[in-house]
Coordinates of C-alpha atoms in Angstrom, one line a residue:
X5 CA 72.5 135.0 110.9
X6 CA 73.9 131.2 111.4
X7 CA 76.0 131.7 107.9
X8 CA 77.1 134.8 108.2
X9 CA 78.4 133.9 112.1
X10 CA 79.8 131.0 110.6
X11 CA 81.5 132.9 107.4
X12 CA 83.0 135.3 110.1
X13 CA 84.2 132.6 111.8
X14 CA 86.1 130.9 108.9
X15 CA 87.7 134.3 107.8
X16 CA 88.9 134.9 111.6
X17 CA 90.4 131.7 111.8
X18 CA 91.9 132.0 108.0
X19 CA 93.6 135.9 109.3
X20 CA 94.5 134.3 112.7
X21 CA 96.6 131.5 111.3
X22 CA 98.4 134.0 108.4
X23 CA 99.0 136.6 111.6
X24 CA 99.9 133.3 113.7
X25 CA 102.7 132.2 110.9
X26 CA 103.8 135.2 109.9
X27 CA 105.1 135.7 113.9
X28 CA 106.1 132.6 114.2
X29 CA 108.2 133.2 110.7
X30 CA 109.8 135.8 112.1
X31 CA 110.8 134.9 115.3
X32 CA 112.3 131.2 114.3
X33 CA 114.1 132.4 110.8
X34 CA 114.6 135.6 111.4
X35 CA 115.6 135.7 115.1
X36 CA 119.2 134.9 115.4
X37 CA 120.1 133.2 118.7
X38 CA 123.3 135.0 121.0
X39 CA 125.0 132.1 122.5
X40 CA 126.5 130.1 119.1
X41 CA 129.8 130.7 119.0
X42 CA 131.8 130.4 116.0
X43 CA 133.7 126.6 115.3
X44 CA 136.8 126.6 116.7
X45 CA 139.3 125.3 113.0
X46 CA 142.5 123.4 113.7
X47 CA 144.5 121.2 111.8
X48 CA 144.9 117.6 112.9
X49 CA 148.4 117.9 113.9
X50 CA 147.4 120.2 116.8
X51 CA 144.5 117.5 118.1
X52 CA 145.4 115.0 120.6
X53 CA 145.0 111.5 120.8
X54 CA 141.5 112.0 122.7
X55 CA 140.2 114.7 120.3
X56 CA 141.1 112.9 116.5
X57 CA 138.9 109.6 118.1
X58 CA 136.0 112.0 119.2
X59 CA 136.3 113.1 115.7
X60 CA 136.5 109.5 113.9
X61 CA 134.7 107.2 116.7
X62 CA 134.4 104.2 114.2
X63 CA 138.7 104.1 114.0
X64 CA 139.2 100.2 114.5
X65 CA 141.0 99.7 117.7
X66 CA 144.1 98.3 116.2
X67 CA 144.2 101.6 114.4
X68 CA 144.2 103.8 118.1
X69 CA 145.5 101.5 120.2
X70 CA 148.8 99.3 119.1
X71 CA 147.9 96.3 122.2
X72 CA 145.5 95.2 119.8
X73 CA 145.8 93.2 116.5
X74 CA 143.9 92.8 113.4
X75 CA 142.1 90.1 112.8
X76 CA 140.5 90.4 109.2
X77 CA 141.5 86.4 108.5
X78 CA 138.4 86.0 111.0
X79 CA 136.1 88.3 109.8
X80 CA 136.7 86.8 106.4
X81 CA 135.7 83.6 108.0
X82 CA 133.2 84.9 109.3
X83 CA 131.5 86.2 106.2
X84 CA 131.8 83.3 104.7
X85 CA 130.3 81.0 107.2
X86 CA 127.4 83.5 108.2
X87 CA 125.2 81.8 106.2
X88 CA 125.5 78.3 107.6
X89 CA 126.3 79.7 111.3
X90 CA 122.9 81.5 111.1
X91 CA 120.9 78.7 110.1
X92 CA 122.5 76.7 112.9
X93 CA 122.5 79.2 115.9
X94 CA 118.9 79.5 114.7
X95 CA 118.0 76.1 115.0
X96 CA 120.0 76.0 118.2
X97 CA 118.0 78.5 119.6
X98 CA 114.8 77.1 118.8
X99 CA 115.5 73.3 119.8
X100 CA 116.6 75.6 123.4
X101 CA 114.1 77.8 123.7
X102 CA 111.2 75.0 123.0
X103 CA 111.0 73.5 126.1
X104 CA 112.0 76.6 128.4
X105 CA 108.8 78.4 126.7
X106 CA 106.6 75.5 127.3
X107 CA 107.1 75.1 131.2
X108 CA 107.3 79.3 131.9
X109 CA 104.5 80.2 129.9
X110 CA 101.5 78.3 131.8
X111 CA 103.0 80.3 135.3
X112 CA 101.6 83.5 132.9
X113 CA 98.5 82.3 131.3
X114 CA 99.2 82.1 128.2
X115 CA 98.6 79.7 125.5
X116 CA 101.5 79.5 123.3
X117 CA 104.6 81.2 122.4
X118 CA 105.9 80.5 118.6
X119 CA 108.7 81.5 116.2
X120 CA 107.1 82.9 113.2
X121 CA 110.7 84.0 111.8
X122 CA 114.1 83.5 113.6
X123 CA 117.1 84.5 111.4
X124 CA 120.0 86.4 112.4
X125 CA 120.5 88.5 108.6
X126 CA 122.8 88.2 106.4
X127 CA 125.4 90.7 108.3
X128 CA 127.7 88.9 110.3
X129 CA 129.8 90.5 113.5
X130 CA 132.6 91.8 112.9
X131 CA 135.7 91.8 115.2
X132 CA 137.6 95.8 115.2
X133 CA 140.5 94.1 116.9
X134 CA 141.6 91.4 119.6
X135 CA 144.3 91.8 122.2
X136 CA 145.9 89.1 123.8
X137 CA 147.7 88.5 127.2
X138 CA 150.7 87.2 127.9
X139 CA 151.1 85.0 131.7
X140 CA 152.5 82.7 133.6
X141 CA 149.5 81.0 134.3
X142 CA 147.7 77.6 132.3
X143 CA 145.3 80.4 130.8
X144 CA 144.8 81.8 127.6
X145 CA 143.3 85.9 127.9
X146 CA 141.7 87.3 124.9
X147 CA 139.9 91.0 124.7
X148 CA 137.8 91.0 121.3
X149 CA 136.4 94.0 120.2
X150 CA 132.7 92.8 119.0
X151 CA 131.1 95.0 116.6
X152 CA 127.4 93.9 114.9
X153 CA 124.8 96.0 113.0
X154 CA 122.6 93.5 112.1
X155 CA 119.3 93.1 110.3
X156 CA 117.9 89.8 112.0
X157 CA 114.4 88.9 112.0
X158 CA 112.7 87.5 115.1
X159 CA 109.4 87.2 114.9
X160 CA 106.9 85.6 118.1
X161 CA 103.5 84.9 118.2
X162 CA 101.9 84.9 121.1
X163 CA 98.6 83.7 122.5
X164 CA 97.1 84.2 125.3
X165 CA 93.2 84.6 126.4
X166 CA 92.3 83.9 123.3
X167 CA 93.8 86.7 121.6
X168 CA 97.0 86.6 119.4
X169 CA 99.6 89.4 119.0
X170 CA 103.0 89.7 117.3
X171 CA 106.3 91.0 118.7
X172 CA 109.3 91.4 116.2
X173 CA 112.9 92.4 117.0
X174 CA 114.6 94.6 114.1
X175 CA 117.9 96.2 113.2
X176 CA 119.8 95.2 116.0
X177 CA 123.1 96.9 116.9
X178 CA 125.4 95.6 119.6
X179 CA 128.7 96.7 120.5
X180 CA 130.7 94.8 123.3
X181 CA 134.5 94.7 124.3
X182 CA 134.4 91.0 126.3
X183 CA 137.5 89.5 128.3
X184 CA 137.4 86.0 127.1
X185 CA 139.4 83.8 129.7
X186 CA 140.1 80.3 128.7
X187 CA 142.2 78.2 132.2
X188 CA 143.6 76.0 133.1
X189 CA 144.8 74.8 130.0
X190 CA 144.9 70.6 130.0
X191 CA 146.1 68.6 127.1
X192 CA 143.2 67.2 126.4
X193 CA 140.3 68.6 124.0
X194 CA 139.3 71.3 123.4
X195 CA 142.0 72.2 125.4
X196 CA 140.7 74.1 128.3
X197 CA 139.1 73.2 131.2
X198 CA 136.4 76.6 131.8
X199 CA 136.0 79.5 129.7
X200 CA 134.6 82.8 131.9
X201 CA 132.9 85.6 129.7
X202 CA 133.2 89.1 131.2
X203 CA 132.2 92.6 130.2
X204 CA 135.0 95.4 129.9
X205 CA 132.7 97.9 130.0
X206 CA 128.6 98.5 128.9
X207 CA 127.8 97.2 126.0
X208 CA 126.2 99.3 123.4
X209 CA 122.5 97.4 122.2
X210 CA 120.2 99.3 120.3
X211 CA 117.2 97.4 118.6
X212 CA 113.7 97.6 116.7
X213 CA 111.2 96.7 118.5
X214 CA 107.2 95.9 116.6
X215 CA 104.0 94.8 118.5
X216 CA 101.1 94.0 116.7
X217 CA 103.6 95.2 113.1
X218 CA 103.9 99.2 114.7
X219 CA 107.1 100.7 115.7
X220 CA 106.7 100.3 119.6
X221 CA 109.9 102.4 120.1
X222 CA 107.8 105.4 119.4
X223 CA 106.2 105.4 122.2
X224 CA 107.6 108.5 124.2
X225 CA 109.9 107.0 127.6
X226 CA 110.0 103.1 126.3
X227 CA 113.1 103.7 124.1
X228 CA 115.3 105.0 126.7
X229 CA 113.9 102.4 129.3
X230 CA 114.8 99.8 127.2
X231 CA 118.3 101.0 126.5
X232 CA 118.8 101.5 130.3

């Protein structure tokens, strides 16, 4: 009586899951939804200005706006000196971040915070355009339009109640349009007094993020708190 009850059972569930996709089969392929609406074809003469950058968002901005100028000299630079900048900035950071890490991380109770990997790729930012203004005052106004996708490699260790675990930050995108103000101007080097840093407008940073080597942005609500 057990096998038979137990046959039965496997050739219910076996008819249940045909019945079960040949419903769903018909109700997601064949079922055609009433609210699409046919794409709306124009020709590009017809767009405007707002329309043709929705369609082409990654248009440099010396290509949609005419205030700003090209600057491919410095991202040549750039690309050449990548290589030597990120071995420098990386050290920087390190030689920085040492002794900050060692007086916070007691206040938390833990043991010890270490760079297993800091490099910032092989990509270097690039620079879609800079503008420039024009005063009256002893100041020099620039607006750079910072564009980076990335692959750096930061890797931590940390320790702490006797357990160890690893945080890593991946594929890192950041896109920034900064107001770069340099005043007063003195003749002395470099030149300039003060420099202030401001933001146009939110940044765009996107990021991986690994703890313990799995992708922790797959865990449902971090991602978009992060971004936030």
């Amino acid at each position: 009586m057990g096998l038979l009850s137990t046959v039965l059972g496997f050739v219910g569930f076996g008819f249940g899951s045909c019945i079960g996709l040949v419903i769903g089969y018909f109700f997601f392929i064949f079922k055609q939804p009433h609210d699409v609406k046919d794409p709306e074809i124009r020709p590009l003469a017809e767009l405007d200005a707002a329309a043709i950058q929705k369609l082409l968002p990654e248009i440099p901005l010396w290509v949609k706006n005419p205030d700003f100028d090209r600057v491919d000299w410095l991202n040549q630079f750039l690309e050449l000196m990548w290589p030597y900048l990120d071995k420098a900035i990386c050290k920087t950071a390190r030689d920085i971040s040492k002794p900050i890490i060692a007086e916070q991380i007691p206040k938390y109770k833990i043991e010890s915070v270490d760079f297993l990997t800091l490099t910032l790729g092989s990509l270097p930012p690039t620079f879609q355009g800079m503008k420039v203004y024009v005063t009256e005052e002893k100041e020099l106004i620039m607006e750079p339009a910072l564009k980076w996708a990335g692959n750096p490699n930061i890797h931590l260790s940390v320790k702490a109640f006797g357990l160890k675990a690893s945080v890593q930050v991946v594929d890192l995108q950041v896109f920034a349009h900064p107001r770069i103000t340099l005043k007063p101007l003195v003749p002395a080097f470099p030149c300039f007094a003060n420099i202030y840093v401001s933001l146009m407008e939110k940044p765009h940073v996107d990021f991986g993020l690994k703890l313990l080597g799995a992708d922790a942005m797959a865990v449902p609500g971090l991602y978009r708190f992060v971004q936030v």
